[in-house]
Short mmCIF file of C-alpha atoms in Angstrom, two decimals:
data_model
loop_
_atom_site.label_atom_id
_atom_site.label_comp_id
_atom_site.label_asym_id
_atom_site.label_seq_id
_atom_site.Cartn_x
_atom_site.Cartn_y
_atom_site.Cartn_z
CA UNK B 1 0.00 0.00 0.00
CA UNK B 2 3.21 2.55 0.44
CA UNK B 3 3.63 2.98 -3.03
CA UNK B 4 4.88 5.99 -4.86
CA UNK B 5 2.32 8.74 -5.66
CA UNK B 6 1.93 8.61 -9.15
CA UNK B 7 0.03 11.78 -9.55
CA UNK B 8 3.22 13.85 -8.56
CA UNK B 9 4.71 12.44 -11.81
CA UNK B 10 5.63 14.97 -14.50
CA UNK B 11 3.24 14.42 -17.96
CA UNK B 12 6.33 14.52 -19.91
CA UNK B 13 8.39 11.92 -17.60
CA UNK B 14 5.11 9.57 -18.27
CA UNK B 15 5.14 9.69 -22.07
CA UNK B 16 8.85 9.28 -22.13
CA UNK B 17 8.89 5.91 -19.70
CA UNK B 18 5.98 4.36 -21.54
CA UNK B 19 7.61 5.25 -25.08
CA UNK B 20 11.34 3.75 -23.94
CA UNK B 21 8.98 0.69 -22.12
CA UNK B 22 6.13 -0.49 -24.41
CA UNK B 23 7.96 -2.99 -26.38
CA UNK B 24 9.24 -4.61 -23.43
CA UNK B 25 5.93 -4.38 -21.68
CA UNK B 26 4.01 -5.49 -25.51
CA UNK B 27 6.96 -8.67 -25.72
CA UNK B 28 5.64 -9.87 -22.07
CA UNK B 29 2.17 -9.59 -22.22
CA UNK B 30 2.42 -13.01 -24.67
CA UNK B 31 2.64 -14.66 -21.77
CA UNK B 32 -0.61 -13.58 -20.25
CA UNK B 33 -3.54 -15.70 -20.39
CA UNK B 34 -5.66 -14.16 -23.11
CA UNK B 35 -8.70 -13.22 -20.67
CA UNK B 36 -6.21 -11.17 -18.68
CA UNK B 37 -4.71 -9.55 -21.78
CA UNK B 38 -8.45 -8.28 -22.51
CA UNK B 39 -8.85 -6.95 -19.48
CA UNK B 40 -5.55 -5.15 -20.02
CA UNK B 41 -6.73 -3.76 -22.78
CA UNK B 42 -9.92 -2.49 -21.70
CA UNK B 43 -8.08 -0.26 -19.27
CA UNK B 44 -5.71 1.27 -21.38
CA UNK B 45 -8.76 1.90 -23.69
CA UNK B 46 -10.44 3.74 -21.06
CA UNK B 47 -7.11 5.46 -20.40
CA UNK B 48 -6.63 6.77 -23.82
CA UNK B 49 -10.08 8.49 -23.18
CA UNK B 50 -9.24 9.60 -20.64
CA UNK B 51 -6.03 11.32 -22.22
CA UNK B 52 -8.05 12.25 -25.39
CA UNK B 53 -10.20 14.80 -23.48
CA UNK B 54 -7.72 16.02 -21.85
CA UNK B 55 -5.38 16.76 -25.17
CA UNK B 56 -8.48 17.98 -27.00
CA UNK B 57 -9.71 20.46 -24.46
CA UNK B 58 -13.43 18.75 -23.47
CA UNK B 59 -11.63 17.86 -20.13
CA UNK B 60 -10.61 21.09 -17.41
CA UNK B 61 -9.12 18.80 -14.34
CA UNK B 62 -5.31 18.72 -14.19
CA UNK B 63 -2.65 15.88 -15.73
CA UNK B 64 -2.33 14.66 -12.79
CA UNK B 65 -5.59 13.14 -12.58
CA UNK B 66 -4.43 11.30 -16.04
CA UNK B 67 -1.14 10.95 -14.67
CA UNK B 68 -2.95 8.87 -11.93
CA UNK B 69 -4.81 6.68 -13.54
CA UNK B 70 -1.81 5.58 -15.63
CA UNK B 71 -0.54 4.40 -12.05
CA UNK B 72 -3.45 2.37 -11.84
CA UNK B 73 -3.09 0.54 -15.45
CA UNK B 74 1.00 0.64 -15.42
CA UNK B 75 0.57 -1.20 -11.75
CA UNK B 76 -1.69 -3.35 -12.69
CA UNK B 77 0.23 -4.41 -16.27
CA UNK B 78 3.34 -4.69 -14.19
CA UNK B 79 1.80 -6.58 -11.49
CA UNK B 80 0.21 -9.26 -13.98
CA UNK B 81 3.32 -9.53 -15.50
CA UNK B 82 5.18 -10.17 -12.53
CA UNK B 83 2.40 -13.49 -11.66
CA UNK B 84 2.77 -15.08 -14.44
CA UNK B 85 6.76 -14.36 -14.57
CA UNK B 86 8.14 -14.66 -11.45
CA UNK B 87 8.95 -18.62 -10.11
CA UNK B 88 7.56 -20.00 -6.58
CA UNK B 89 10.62 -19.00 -4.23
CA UNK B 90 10.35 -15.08 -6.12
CA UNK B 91 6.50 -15.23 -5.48
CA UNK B 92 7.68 -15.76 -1.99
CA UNK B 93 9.67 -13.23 -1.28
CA UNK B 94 7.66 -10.56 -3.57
CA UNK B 95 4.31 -11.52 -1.34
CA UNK B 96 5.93 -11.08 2.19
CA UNK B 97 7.38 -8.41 0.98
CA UNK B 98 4.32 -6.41 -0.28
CA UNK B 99 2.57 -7.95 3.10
CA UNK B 100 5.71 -6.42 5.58
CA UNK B 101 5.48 -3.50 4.22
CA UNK B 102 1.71 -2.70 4.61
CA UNK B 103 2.22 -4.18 7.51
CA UNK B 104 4.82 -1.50 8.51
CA UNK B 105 2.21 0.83 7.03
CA UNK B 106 -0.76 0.38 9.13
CA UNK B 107 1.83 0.34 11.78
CA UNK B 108 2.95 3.71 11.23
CA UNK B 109 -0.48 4.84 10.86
CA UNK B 110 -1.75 3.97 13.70
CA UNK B 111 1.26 5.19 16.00
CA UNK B 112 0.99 8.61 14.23
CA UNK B 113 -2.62 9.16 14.39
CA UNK B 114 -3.66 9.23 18.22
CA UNK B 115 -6.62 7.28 17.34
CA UNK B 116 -8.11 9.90 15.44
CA UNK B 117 -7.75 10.42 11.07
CA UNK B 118 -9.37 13.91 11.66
CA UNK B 119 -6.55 15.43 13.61
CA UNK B 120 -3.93 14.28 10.88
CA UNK B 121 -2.43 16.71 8.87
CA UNK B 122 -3.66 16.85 5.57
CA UNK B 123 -0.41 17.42 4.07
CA UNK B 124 0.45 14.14 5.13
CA UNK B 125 3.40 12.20 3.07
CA UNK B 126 1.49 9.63 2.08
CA UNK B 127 -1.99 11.02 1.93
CA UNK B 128 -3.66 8.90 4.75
CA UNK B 129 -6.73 10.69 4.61
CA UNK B 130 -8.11 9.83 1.38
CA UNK B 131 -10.95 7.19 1.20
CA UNK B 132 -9.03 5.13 -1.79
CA UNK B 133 -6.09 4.75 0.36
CA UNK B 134 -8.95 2.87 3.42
CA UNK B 135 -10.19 1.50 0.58
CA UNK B 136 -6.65 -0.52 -0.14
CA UNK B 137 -6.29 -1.34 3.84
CA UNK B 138 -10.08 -2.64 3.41
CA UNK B 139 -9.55 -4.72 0.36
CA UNK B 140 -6.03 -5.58 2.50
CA UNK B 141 -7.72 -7.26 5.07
CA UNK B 142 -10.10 -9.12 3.30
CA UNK B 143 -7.08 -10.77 1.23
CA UNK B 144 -5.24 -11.86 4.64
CA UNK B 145 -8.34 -12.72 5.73
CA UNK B 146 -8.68 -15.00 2.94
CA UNK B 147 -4.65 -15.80 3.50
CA UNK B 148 -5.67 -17.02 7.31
CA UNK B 149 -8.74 -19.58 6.00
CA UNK B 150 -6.70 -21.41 3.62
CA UNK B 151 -3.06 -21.56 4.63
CA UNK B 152 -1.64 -24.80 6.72
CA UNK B 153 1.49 -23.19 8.29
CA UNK B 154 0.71 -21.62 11.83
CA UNK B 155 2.89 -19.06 11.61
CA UNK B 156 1.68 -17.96 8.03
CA UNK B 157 -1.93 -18.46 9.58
CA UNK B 158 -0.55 -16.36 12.70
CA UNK B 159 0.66 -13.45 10.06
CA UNK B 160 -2.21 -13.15 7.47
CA UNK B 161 -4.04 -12.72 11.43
CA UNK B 162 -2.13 -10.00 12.41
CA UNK B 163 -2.67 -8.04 8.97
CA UNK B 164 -6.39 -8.77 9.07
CA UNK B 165 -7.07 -7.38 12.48
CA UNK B 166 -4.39 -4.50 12.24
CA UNK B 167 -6.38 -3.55 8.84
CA UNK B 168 -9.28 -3.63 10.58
CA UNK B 169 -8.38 -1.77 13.66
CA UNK B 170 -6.69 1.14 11.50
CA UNK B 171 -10.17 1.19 9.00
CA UNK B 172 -12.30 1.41 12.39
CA UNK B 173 -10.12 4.03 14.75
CA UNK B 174 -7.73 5.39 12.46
CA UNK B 175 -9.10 6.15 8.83
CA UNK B 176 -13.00 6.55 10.53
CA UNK B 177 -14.60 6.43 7.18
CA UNK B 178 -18.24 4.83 7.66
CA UNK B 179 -18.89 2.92 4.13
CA UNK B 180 -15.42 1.49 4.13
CA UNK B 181 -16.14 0.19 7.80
CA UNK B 182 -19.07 -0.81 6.82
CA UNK B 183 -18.40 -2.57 3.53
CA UNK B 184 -15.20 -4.09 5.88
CA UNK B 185 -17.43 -5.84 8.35
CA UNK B 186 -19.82 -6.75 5.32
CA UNK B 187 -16.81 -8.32 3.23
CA UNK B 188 -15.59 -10.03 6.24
CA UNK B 189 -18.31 -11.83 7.15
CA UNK B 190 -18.96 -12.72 3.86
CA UNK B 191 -15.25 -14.44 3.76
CA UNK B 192 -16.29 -16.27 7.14
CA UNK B 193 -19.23 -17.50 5.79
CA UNK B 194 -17.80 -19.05 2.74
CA UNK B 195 -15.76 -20.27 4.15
CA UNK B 196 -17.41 -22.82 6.76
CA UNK B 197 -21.00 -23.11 5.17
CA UNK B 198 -21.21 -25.74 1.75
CA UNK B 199 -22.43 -23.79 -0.77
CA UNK B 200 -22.83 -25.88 -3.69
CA UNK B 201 -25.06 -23.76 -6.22
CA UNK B 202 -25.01 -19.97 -6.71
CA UNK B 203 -28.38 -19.45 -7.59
CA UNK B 204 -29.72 -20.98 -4.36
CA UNK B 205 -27.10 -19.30 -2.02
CA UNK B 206 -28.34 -15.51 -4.31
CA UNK B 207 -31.98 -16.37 -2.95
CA UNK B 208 -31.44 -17.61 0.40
CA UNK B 209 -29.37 -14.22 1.30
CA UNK B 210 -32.25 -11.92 -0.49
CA UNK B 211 -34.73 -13.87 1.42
CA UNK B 212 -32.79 -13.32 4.53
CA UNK B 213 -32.07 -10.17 3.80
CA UNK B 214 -35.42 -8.86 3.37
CA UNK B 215 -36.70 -11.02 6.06
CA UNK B 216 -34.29 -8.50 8.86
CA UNK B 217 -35.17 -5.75 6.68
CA UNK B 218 -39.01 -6.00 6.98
CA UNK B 219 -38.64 -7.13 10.17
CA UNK B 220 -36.78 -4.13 11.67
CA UNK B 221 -34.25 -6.62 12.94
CA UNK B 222 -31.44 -4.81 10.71
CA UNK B 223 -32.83 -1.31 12.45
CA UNK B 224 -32.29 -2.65 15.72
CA UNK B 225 -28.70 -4.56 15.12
CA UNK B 226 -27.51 -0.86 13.58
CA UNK B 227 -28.91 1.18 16.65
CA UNK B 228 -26.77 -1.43 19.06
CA UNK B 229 -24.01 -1.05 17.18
CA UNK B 230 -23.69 2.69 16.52
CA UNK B 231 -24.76 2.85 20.59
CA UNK B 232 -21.86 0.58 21.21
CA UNK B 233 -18.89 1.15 19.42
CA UNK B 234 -16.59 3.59 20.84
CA UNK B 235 -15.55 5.61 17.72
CA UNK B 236 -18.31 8.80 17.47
CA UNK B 237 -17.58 9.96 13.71
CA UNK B 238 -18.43 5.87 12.69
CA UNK B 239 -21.38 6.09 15.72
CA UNK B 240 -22.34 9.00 13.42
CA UNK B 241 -22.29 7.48 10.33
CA UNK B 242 -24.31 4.22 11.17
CA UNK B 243 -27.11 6.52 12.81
CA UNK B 244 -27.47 8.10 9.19
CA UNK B 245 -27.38 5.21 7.26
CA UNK B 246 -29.69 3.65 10.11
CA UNK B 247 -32.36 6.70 9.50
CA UNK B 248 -31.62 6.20 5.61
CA UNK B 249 -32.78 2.95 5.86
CA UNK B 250 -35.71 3.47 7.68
CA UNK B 251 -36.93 6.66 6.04
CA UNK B 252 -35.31 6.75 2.77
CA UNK B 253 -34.75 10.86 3.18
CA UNK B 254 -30.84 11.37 2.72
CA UNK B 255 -31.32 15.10 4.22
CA UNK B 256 -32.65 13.63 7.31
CA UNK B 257 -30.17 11.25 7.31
CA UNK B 258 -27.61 14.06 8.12
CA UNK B 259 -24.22 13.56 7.99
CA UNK B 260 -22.46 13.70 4.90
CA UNK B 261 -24.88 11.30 3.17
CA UNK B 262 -27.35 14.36 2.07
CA UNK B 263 -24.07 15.98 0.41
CA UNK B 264 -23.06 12.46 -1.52
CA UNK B 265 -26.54 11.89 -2.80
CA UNK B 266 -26.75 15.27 -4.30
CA UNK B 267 -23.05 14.86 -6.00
CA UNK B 268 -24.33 11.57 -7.20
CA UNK B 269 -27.59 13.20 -8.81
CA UNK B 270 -25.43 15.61 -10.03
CA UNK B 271 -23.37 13.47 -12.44
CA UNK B 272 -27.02 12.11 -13.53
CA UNK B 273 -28.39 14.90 -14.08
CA UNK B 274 -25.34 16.11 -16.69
CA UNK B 275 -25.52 12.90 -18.65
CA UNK B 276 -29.15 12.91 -18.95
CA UNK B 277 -28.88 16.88 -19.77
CA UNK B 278 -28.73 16.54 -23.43
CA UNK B 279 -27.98 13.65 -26.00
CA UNK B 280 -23.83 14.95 -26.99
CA UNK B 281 -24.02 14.52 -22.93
CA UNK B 282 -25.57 10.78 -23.18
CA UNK B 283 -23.17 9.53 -26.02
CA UNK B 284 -20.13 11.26 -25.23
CA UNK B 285 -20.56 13.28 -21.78
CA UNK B 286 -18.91 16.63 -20.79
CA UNK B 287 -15.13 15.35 -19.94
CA UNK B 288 -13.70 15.45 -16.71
CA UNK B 289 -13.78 18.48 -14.45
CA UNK B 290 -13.27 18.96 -10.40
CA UNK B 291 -13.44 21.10 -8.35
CA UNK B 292 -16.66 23.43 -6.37
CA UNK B 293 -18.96 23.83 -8.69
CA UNK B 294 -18.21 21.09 -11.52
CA UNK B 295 -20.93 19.59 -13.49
CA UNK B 296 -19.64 16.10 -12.14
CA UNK B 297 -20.11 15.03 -8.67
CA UNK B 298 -17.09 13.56 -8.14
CA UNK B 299 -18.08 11.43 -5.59
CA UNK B 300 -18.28 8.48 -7.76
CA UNK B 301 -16.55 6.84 -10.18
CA UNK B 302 -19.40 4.69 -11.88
CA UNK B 303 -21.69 7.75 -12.16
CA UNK B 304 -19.14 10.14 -12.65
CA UNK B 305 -17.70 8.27 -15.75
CA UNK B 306 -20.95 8.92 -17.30
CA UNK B 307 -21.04 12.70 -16.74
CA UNK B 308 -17.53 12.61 -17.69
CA UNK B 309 -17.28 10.45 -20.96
CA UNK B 310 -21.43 9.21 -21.61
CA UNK B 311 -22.48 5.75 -22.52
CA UNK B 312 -19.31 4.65 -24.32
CA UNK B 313 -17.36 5.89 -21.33
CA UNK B 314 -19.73 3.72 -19.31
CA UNK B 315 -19.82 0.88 -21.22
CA UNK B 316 -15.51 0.78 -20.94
CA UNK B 317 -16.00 0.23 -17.46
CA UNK B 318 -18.53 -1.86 -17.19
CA UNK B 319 -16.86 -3.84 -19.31
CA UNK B 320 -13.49 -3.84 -17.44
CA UNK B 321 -15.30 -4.75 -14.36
CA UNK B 322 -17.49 -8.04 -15.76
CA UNK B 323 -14.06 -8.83 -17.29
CA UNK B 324 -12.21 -8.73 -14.00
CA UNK B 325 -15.31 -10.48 -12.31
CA UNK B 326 -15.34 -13.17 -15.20
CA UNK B 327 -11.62 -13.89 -15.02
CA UNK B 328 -11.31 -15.24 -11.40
CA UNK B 329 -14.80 -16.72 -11.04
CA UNK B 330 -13.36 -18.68 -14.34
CA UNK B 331 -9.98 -19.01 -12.87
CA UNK B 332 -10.81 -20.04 -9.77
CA UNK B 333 -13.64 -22.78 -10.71
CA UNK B 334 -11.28 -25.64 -9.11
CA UNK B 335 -11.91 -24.36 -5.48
CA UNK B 336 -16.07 -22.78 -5.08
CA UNK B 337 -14.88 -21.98 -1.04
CA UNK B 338 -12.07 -19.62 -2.71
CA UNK B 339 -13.95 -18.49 -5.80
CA UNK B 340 -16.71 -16.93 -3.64
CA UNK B 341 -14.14 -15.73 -1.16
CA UNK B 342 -12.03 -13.58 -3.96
CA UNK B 343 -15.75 -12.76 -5.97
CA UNK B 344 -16.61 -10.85 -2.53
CA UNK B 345 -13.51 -8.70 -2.61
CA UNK B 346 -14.25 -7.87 -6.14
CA UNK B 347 -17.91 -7.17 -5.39
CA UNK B 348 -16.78 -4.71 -2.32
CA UNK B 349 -14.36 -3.33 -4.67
CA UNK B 350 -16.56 -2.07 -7.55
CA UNK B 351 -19.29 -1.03 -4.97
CA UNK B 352 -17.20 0.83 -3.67
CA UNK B 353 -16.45 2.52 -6.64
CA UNK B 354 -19.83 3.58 -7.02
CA UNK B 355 -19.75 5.40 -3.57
CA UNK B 356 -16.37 6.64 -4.10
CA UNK B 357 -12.81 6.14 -6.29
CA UNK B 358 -11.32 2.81 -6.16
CA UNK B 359 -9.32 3.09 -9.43
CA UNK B 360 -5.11 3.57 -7.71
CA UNK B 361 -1.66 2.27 -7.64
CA UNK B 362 -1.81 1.04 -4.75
CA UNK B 363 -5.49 -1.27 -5.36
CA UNK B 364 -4.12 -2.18 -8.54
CA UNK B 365 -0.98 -3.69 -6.70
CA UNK B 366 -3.70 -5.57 -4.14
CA UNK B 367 -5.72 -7.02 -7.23
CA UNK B 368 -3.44 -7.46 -9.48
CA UNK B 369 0.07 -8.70 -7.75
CA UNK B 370 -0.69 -9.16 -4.19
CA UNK B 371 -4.00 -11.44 -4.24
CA UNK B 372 -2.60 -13.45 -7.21
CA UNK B 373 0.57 -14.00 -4.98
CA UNK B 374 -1.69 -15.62 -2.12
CA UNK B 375 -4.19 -17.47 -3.96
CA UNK B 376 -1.37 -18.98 -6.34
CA UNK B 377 0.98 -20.08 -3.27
CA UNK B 378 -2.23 -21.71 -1.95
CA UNK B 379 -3.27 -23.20 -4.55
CA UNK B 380 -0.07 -24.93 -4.97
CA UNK B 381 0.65 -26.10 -1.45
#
């Protein structure tokens, strides 16, 4: 999760590096499995867009926004690379080192933040207070988590512990950022549960969870589980934040609802509302602009994408995403308990990009190097 900041890099220094780099990177992507090589693809498709605005003029937000999500495709090019390159004993060393230093990451964070995110300094190094970077502890525990379940070695069990609940204590005191607490406790449970209850067919498993789902929703059972829990945990912003979504629930009025979820819904409605504002808006959308006052939310990346670049924007990532979903529910097929495991980190992972931005270097590293590292050292022990 330490991982440079690739927004900081220079537009020019990006061009040059991927010029000097691309038949390297074009000679080893051969040895990618073809599904992986499309998804590949569809992110440096939605990339050039991306770029395209920007060099035309249709986009106002700065190159380093671009320069960004290049970190997120070069990482996750690299990082696929590096799986299907690298032999057992590099694997190896390449996961424990990715996992010591998070490790020394959450670490840090937690000794420098006296328990609270809020009182950080925003000017922070390594830019603790952004909700992608809880995002990557989030999707960080829910690997180890995974790690713990299926690993025979104690003290590799013992380890993938220790960066599970240090994850989780940092998203819960530290970070304090409601939806990736709750979407933590949500993905968690959902790795428990696959992990000690048979589930043989997908279809029945969907409609047992809806039916039990709607059964404590209709029931007020959900109400009354939030209330205990926003009553009990010790943590007042995430106390906050449950109450909300509690009322949310309940009432459906987001203004009500207070917190910061009245200011998210109308950011959300506001990306809507400038792809549906005229048909050039629908097909192509307005390009990508931030800032007070933008015509795109921001708060977002599903909706925002079509504000930003319309349907065929849209349709990029949607793509991207069934393509990533498709290739491990496909690659995965020889172990279900697994393959539901790792399809619940992917399902957090694009909700949470539709409450928020999910698309870094340092997820891309998780996804695309880090989980692959685990699963395949698992999968051959």
């Amino acid at each position: 999760m330490l991982v440079p900041d690739l927004n900081t890099i220079g537009t020019k220094t990006i061009i040059i590096v991927f010029c000097l780099s691309v038949t390297t990177v074009l000679s080893l992507l051969k040895r990618l499995s073809p599904s992986l090589r499309g998804i590949l693809f569809v992110m440096f498709v939605y990339f050039l867009i991306i770029v395209f605005y920007k060099i035309i003029g249709i986009s106002t937000a700065w190159w380093d926004i671009a320069a960004g999500y290049f970190g997120w495709l070069l990482c996750a090019i690299v990082s696929s690379i590096a799986v299907f390159s690298l032999s057992n004993k590099k694997i190896l060393i390449t996961k424990w080192l990715i996992y010591i230093v998070s490790l020394i990451v959450l670490i840090y964070v937690s000794v420098i933040s006296s328990k609270n995110m809020m009182t950080m300094n925003i000017e922070d190094a390594i830019s603790q207070e952004s909700a992608s970077y809880g995002t990557s502890i989030m999707l960080f525990s829910g690997i180890s988590t995974i790690g713990f379940f299926n690993t025979q070695k104690k003290i590799v069990k013992l380890l993938y512990l220790i960066g599970a609940i240090l994850s989780m204590y940092v998203t819960i005191e530290v970070m304090q950022r409601g939806t990736n607490v709750i979407m933590s406790v949500i993905l968690l449970v959902s790795i428990a549960i696959f992990q000690f209850v048979n589930i043989k067919s997908t279809l029945r498993f969907i409609v047992i969870l809806s039916f039990i789902i709607l059964f404590l929703y209709q029931s007020g059972v959900i109400f009354s589980l939030l209330d205990y829990v926003a009553n009990s945990i010790s943590t007042d912003r995430i106390a906050i934040r449950i109450n909300a979504l509690n009322y949310y629930l309940q009432y459906g009025d987001a203004v009500g609802a207070g917190s910061s979820m009245a200011t998210r819904s109308e950011l959300m409605h506001r990306s809507l509302n400038t792809f549906s504002d005229s048909y050039v808006n629908v097909l192509f959308g307005v390009g990508d602009h931030r800032g007070i006052g933008s015509p795109v939310g921001n708060h977002s990346e599903i909706l925002d994408v079509l504000a930003r670049y319309g349907i065929i924007g849209f349709t990029i990532v949607f793509i991207m995403f069934k393509r990533l979903f498709m290739y491990w529910y496909r690659l995965l097929d020889f172990n279900k308990k697994i393959q539901y495991q790792v399809l619940a980190i992917l399902t957090i992972f694009i909700a949470r990009n539709f409450w928020g931005f999910s698309l870094t270097s340092a997820i891309s590293i998780l996804l695309f190097l880090y989980m692959p590292l685990v699963l395949r050292l698992t999968k051959t022990k």
